Short mmCIF file of C-alpha atoms and ligand atoms in Angstrom, two decimals:
data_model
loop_
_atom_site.label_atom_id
_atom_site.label_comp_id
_atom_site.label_asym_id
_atom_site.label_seq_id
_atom_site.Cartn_x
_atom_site.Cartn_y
_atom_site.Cartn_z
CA UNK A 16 -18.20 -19.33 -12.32
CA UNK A 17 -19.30 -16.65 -9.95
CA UNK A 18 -21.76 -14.04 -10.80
CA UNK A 19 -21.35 -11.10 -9.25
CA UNK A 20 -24.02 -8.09 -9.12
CA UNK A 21 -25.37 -4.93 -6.66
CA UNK A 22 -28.06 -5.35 -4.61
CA UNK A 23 -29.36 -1.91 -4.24
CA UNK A 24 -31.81 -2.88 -2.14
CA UNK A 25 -29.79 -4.19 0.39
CA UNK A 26 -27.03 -1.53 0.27
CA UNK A 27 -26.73 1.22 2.67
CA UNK A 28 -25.47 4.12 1.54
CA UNK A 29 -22.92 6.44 2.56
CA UNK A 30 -22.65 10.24 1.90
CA UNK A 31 -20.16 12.76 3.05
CA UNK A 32 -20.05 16.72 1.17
CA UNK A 33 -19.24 15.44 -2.00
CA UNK A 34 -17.89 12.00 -1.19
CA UNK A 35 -19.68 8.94 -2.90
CA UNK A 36 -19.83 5.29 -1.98
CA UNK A 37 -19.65 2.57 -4.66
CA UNK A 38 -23.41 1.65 -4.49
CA UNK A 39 -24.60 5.25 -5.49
CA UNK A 40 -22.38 5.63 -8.68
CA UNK A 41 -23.34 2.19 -9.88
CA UNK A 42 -26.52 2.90 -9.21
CA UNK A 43 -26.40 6.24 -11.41
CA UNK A 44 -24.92 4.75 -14.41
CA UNK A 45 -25.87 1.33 -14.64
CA UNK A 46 -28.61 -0.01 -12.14
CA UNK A 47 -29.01 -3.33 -13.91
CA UNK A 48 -25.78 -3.78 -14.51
CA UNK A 49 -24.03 -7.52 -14.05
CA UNK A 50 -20.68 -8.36 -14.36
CA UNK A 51 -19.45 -11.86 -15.32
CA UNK A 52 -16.16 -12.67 -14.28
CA UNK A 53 -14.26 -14.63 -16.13
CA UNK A 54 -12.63 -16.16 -13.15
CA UNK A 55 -13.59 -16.44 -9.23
CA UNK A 56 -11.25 -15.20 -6.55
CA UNK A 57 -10.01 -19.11 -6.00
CA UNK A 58 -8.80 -19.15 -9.84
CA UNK A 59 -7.27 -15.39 -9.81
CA UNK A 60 -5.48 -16.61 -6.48
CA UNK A 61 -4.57 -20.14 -7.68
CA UNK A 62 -2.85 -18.90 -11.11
CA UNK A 63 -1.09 -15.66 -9.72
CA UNK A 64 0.43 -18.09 -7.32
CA UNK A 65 0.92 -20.33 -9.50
CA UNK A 66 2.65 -17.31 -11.71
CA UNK A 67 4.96 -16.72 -8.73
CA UNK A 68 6.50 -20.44 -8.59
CA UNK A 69 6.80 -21.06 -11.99
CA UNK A 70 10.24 -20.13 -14.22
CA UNK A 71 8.46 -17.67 -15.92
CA UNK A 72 11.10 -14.11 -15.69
CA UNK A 73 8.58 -12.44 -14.45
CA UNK A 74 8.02 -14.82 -11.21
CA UNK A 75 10.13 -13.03 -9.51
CA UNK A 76 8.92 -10.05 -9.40
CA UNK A 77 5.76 -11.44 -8.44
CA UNK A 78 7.16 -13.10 -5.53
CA UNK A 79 8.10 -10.10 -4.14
CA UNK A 80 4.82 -7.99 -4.97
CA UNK A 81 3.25 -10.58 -3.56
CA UNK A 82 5.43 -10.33 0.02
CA UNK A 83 5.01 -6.94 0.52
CA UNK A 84 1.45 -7.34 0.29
CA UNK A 85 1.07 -10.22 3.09
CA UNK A 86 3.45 -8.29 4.99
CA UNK A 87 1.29 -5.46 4.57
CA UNK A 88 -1.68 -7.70 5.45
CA UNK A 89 0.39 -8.95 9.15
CA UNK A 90 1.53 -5.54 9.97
CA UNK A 91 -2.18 -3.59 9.22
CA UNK A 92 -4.71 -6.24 9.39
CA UNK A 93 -7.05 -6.23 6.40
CA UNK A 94 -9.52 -3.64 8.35
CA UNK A 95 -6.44 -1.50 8.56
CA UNK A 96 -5.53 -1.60 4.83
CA UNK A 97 -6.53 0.24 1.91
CA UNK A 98 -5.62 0.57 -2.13
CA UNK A 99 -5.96 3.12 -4.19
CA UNK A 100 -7.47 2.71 -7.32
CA UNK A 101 -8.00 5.21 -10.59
CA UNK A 102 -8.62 2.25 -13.49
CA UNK A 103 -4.85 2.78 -14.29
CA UNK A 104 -3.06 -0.79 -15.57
CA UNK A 105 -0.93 -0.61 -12.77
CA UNK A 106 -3.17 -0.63 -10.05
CA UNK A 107 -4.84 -3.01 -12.12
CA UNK A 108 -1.74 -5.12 -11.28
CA UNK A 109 -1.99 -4.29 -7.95
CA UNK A 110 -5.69 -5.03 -7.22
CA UNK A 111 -5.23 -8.34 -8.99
CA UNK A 112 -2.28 -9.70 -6.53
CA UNK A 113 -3.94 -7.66 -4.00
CA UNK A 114 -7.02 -10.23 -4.66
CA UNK A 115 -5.11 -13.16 -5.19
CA UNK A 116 -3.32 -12.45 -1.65
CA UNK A 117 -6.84 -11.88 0.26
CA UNK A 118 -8.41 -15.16 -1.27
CA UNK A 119 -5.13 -17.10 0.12
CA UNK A 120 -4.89 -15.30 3.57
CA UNK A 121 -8.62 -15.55 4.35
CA UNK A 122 -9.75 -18.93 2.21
CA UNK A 123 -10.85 -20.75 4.82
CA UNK A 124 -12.55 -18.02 6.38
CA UNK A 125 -16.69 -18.11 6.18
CA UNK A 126 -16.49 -15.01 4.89
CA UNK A 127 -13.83 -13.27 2.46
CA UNK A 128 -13.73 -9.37 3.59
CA UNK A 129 -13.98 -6.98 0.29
CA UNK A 130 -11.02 -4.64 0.14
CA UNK A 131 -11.16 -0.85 0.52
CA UNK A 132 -10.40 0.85 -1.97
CA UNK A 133 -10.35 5.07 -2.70
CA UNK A 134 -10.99 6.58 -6.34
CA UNK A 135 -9.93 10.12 -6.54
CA UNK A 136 -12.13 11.14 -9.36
CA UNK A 137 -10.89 14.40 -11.33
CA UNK A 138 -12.12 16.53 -13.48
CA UNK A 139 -12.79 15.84 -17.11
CA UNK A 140 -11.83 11.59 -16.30
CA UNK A 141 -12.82 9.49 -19.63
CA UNK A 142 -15.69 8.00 -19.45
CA UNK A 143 -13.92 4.81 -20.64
CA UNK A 144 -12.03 4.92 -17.56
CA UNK A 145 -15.33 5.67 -15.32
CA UNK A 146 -17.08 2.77 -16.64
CA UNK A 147 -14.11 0.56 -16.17
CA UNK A 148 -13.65 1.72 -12.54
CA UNK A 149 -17.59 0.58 -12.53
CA UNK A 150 -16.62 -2.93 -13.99
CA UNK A 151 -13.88 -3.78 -11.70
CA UNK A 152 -16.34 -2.23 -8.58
CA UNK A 153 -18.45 -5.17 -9.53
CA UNK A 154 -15.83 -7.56 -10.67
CA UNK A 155 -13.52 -7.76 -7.42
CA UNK A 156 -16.06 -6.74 -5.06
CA UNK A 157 -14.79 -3.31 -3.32
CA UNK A 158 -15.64 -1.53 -0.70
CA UNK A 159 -15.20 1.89 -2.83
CA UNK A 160 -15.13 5.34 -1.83
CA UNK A 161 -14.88 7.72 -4.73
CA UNK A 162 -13.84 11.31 -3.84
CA UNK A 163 -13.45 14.36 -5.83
CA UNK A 164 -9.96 15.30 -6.53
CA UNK A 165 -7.59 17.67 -5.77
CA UNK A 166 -5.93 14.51 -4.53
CA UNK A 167 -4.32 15.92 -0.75
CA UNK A 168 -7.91 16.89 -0.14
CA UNK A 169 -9.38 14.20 -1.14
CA UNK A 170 -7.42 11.72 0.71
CA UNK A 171 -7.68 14.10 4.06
CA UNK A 172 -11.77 13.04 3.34
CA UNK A 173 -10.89 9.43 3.07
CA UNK A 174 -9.08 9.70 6.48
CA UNK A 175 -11.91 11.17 8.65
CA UNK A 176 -14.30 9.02 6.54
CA UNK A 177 -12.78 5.24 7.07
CA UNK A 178 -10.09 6.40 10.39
CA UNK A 179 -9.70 2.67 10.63
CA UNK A 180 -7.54 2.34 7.42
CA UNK A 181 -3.57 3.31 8.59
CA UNK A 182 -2.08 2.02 5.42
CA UNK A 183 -2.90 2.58 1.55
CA UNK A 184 -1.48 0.09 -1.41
CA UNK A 185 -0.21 2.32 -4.03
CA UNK A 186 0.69 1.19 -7.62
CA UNK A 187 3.45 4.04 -8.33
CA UNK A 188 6.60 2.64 -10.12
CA UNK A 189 10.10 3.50 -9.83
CA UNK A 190 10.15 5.39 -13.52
CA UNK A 191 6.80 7.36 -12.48
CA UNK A 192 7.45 10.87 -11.82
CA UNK A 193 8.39 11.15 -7.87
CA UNK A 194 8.69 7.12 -7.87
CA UNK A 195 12.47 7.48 -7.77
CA UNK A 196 12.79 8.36 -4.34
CA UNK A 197 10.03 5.74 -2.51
CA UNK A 198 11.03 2.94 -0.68
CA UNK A 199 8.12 -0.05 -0.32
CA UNK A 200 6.57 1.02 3.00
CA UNK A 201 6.98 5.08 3.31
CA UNK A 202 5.37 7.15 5.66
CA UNK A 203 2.74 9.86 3.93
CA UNK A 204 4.81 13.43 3.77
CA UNK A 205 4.41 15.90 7.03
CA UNK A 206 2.22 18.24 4.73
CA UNK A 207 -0.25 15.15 3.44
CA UNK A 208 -2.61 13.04 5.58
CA UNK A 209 -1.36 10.46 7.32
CA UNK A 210 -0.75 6.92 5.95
CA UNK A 211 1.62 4.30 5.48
CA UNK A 212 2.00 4.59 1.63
CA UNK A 213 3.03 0.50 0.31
CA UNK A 214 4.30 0.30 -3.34
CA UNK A 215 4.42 -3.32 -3.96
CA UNK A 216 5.08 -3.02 -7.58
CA UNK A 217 7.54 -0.25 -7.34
CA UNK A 218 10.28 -2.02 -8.95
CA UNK A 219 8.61 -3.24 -11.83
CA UNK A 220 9.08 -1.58 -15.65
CA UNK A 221 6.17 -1.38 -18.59
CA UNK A 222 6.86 -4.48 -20.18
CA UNK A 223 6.55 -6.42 -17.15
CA UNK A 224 3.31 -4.72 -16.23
CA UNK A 225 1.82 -5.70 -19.80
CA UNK A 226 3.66 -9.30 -19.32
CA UNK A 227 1.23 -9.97 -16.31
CA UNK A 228 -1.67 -8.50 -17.38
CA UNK A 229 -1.43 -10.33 -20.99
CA UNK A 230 -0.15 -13.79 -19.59
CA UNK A 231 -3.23 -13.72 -16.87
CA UNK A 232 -5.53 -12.07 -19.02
CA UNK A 233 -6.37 -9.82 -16.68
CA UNK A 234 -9.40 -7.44 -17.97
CA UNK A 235 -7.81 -3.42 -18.75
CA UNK A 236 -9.44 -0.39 -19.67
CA UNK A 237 -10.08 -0.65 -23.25
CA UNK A 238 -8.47 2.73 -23.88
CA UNK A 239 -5.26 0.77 -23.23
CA UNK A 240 -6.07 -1.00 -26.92
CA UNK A 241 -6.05 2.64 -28.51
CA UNK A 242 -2.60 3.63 -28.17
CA UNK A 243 -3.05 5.00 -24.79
CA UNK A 244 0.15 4.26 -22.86
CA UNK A 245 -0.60 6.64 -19.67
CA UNK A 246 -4.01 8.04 -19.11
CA UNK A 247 -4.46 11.07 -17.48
CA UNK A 248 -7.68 13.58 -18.03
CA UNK A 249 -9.55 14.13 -21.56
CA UNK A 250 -7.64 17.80 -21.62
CA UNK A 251 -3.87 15.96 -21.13
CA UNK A 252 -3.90 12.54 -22.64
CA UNK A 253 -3.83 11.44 -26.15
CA UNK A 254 -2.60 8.32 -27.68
CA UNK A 255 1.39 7.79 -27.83
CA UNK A 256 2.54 8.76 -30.86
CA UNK A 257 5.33 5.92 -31.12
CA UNK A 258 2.03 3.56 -31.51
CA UNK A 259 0.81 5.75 -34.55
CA UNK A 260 -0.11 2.99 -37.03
CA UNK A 261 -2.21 3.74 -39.93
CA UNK A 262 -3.25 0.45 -40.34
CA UNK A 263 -4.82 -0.21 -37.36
CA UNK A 264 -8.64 0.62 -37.24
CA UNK A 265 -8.44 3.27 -34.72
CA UNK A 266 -5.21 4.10 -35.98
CA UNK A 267 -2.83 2.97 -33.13
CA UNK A 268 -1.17 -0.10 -32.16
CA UNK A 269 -2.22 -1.71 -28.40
CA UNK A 270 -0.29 0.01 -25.45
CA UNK A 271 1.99 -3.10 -24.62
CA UNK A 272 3.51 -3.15 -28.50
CA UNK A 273 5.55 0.01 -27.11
CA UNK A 274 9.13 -0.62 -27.39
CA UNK A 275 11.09 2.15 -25.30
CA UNK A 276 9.10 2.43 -22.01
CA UNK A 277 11.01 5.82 -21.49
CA UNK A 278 8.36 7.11 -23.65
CA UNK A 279 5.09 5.85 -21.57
CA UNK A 280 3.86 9.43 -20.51
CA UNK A 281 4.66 10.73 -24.07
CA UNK A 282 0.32 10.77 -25.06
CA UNK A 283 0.48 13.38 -21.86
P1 LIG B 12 -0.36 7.11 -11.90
O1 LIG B 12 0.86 6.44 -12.45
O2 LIG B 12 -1.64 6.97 -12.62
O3 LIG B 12 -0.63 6.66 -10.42
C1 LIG B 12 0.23 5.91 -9.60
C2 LIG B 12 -0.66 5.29 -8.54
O4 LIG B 12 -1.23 6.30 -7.69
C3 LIG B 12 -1.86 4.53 -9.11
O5 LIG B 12 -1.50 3.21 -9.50
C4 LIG B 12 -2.82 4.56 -7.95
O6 LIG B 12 -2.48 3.57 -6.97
C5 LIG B 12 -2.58 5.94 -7.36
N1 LIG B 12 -3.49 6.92 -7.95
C6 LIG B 12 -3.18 7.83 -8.91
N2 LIG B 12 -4.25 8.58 -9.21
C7 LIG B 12 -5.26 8.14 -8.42
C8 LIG B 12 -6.62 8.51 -8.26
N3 LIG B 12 -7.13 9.50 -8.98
N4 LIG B 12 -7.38 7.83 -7.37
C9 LIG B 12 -6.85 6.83 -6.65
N5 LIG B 12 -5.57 6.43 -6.74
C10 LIG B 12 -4.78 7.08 -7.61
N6 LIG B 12 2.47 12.84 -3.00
C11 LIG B 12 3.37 13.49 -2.24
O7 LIG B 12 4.08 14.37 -2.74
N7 LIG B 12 3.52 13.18 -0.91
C12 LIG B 12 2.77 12.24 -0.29
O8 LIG B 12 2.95 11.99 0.88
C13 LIG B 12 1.80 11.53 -1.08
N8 LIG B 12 1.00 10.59 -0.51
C14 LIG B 12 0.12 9.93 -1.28
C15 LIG B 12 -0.68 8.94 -0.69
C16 LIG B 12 -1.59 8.22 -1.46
C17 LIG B 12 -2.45 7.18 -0.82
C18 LIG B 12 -1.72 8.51 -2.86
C19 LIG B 12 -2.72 7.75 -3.71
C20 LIG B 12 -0.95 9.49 -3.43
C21 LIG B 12 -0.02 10.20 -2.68
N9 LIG B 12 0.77 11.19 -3.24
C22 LIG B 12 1.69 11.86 -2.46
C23 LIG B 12 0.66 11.53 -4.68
C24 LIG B 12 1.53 10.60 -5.51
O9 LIG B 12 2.90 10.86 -5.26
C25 LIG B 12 1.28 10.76 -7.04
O10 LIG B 12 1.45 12.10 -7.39
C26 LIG B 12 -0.13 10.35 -7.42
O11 LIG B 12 -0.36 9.04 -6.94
C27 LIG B 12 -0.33 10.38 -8.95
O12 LIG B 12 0.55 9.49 -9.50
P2 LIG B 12 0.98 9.50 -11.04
O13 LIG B 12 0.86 10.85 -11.61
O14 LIG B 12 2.29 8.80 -11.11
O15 LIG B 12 -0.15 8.67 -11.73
MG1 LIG B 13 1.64 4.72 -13.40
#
């Protein structure tokens, strides 16, 4: 097992107007804080791959996640190649295979490089969803930038900030709102800085997203186990009212027990 931590001491830190690298924030909310995996890069890689060749329904999809992401890799080089990342479950998804892909590309490389990754943090964000942005900081190693939103700006900071990065990993899906219209690999719009946008998981619905994360046991923001379907900001997002469940101690069932996924953004 790996154990993976911050070495403040050894960090350097970065600072641009209000734009915050990953060692500062840490350092603010948890300076002693240690996160135990429950699996090393080698294991996440082996059973995602594994995932991919098997006869599960889902393989398939995974397969193909999984080529647009080497693809991505060959056409941008890793120094070239960013995600972005809000704590959502499907980036989650994304920065999982994203992982898995990285461990296989570069395992017999001395060194495995840390993916980029920018959080655009908004106003009035959970704090569930901060400290699980924290966890998975620690847990998969990024290079973080964290930028306050609105989220053109931001990403116009992440630009002159990290120039080398031409290409972002995006975890929008078809059924999201604007999702209808992407392709994989899309050029950034004329009015919004300029990237290569990739949506490897573009094509998958909710019960597939819940069908990875459950069958890999792939660590979620707990908020997901409240009823919370789609999480937005404290002001917009409350728990899906389909889930409503009186029984349950917090008095919703989990987020993947939702039947029609046309109702996912119905908490917001
Ligand atoms: P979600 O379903 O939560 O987000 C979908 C995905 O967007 C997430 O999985 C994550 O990868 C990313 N994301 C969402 N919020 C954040 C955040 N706060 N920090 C980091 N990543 C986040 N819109 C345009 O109209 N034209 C564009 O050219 C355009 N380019 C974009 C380029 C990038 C790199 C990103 C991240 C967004 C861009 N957008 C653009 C905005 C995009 O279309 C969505 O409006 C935005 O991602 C929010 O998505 P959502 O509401 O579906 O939320
Ligand atoms: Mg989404």
């Amino acid at each position: 097992m790996v154990q993976i931590y911050m070495d403040f001491n050894n960090s350097s830190s970065h600072e641009m107007g209000n734009v915050i690298d990953n060692r500062m924030v840490n350092h603010s909310i948890a300076p002693n804080l240690i996160i135990k995996p429950k699996k090393d890069f080698a294991q996440i890689s082996r059973e995602v791959y594994e995932l991919a060749n098997s006869d599960n329904p889902i393989s398939k999809y995974v397969t193909r996640s999984l080529e647009v992401i080497e693809k991505s890799i060959n056409l941008y080089g890793i120094d070239g190649l960013g995600i972005s990342f809000n704590g959502g479950k499907d980036c989650v998804v994304l920065l999982y295979l994203f992982t898995a892909v990285i461990y296989k590309h570069f395992r017999k490389s001395e060194k495995k490089p840390k993916i980029q990754a920018v959080y655009i943090r908004t106003p009035n964000s959970f704090v569930e969803v901060e400290e699980f942005v924290n966890e998975c900081i620690l847990r998969y190693e990024l290079d973080i930038i964290i930028i306050e939103g609105p989220m053109k700006q931001a990403l116009q900071k992440y630009h002159e900030c990290r120039p080398n990065v031409k290409a972002i990993l995006i975890g929008t899906r078809r059924i999201d709102p604007h999702g209808k219209n992407l392709s994989e690999f899309i050029p950034t719009d004329p009015d919004w800085p300029p990237f290569m946008r990739i949506h490897p998981i573009l094509d998958w619905n909710y019960p597939l997203v819940w069908k990875f994360l459950l069958t890999l046991n792939v660590p979620y923001c707990i908020l997901y186990d409240k009823g919370y379907t789609s999480i937005g900001s404290i002001d917009n997002t409350c728990p899906n009212p389909d889930l409503r469940n009186p029984a349950q101690s917090c008095g919703y069932d989990p987020a993947w027990k939702l039947v029609d996924e046309n109702r996912e953004r119905c908490g917001r």
